[in-house]
Amino acid sequence: MSSLNNNGSELGLEEDAEEFSEDSNGENEGNLQSDNDDSSDGTASEDEVPWILWFITMRGNDFFCEVEESFIQDDFNLTGLSSQVPYYDYALDVILDVDISHEPFTEDQHEIIETAAEVLYGLIHARYILTAAGMQKMYEKFQNVDFGRCPRSFCQGQPVLPVGLSDITREFSVEVFCPRCHDTYHPRSSKHSNLDGAYFGTTFCHLFLLTHPDLIVSKPAESYVPRIFGFRINESSPYYKMREPPQRKKSSRSSSGASGSNKGESGSGKESTKSIEAPPLPSPTPVATKPNA
């Protein structure tokens, strides 16, 4: 009996040990699975790209530099932008990677907010590149020729700077300014055709050159001379006369008219002087002398 009990007890311990090992294995597998889930979640969260970095690496947005979040979080730097951008608060949350998925927005509203975030970032960018930190980042992009080169042959591949023809959005697309010939051109790549010029402003490129005077270059010594059969075209020919700007013609006419009116005024002035001239005094009558007796 004792042998049976011993055997039974041994069998019972073995069964309990097997059950414990199975339970522990199951717990370990569960813990491993949960650890893997946690690690995968952590990896996924680490792999998430910030919105700003995602935006500036999109095709056609390589003219942008990365605006520091500390600059965006300062309300003073964003003064006046809330009236220019719809869904301003939500657009700002998108830029700063604040989750707004819990908000009850429709799909169309989410698209509007995403577009508003892009516009808001562009307007913030126009202000940021006027600061010392922003200019330093644009300086690095200029040195890397990220903005392209001047298409004018006599400028010899001079690197250019982005410029806006207006500070108001949706008026002009971005242009590039050449520091050598001081003219603006369309960017060579068509991917920049939809980039708003207001995101770079009218001030940046000129303030940039004044901040870095070593980048100011002299005008090209050569210029293109039109020729026909090897001979230069006379400047008095219609080839040059017809190219004269209309405003210049009007100004020349107005100046000639003004000179004529000045002459008329000067003549009328002389006449008026004569008209108000005092008449000559009559000569004194001789005094009669008494004859001598």
PDB file of C-alpha atoms in Angstrom, residues 50 52 66-79 81 88-89 91-98 120-121 124-125 127-128:
ATOM      1  CA  PRO A  50       7.696  64.191 -37.514  1.00  0.00           C
ATOM      2  CA  ILE A  52       7.754  68.925 -40.409  1.00  0.00           C
ATOM      3  CA  GLU A  66      13.306  72.816 -41.121  1.00  0.00           C
ATOM      4  CA  VAL A  67      11.709  75.329 -38.777  1.00  0.00           C
ATOM      5  CA  GLU A  68      12.517  74.726 -35.124  1.00  0.00           C
ATOM      6  CA  GLU A  69       9.550  73.754 -32.957  1.00  0.00           C
ATOM      7  CA  SER A  70      10.582  76.284 -30.322  1.00  0.00           C
ATOM      8  CA  PHE A  71      10.049  79.027 -32.908  1.00  0.00           C
ATOM      9  CA  ILE A  72       6.597  77.675 -33.776  1.00  0.00           C
ATOM     10  CA  GLN A  73       5.578  77.337 -30.141  1.00  0.00           C
ATOM     11  CA  ASP A  74       6.285  81.014 -29.488  1.00  0.00           C
ATOM     12  CA  ASP A  75       2.965  82.813 -30.014  1.00  0.00           C
ATOM     13  CA  PHE A  76       4.745  86.092 -30.720  1.00  0.00           C
ATOM     14  CA  ASN A  77       6.244  84.630 -33.898  1.00  0.00           C
ATOM     15  CA  LEU A  78       2.785  83.658 -35.147  1.00  0.00           C
ATOM     16  CA  THR A  79       1.102  87.014 -34.625  1.00  0.00           C
ATOM     17  CA  LEU A  81      -1.496  84.260 -38.872  1.00  0.00           C
ATOM     18  CA  TYR A  88      -5.709  77.572 -37.398  1.00  0.00           C
ATOM     19  CA  ASP A  89      -5.528  75.784 -34.037  1.00  0.00           C
ATOM     20  CA  ALA A  91      -3.441  73.130 -38.336  1.00  0.00           C
ATOM     21  CA  LEU A  92      -0.923  74.165 -35.690  1.00  0.00           C
ATOM     22  CA  ASP A  93      -1.542  70.898 -33.832  1.00  0.00           C
ATOM     23  CA  VAL A  94      -0.826  68.965 -37.020  1.00  0.00           C
ATOM     24  CA  ILE A  95       2.509  70.764 -37.469  1.00  0.00           C
ATOM     25  CA  LEU A  96       3.481  70.054 -33.857  1.00  0.00           C
ATOM     26  CA  ASP A  97       2.415  66.372 -34.110  1.00  0.00           C
ATOM     27  CA  VAL A  98      -0.508  66.718 -31.689  1.00  0.00           C
ATOM     28  CA  LEU A 120       0.555  77.781 -42.078  1.00  0.00           C
ATOM     29  CA  TYR A 121       3.986  76.175 -42.185  1.00  0.00           C
ATOM     30  CA  ILE A 124       5.838  80.541 -40.565  1.00  0.00           C
ATOM     31  CA  HIS A 125       8.772  79.583 -42.772  1.00  0.00           C
ATOM     32  CA  ARG A 127       9.270  84.571 -40.978  1.00  0.00           C
ATOM     33  CA  TYR A 128      11.736  81.997 -39.698  1.00  0.00           C
TER      34      TYR A 128
END
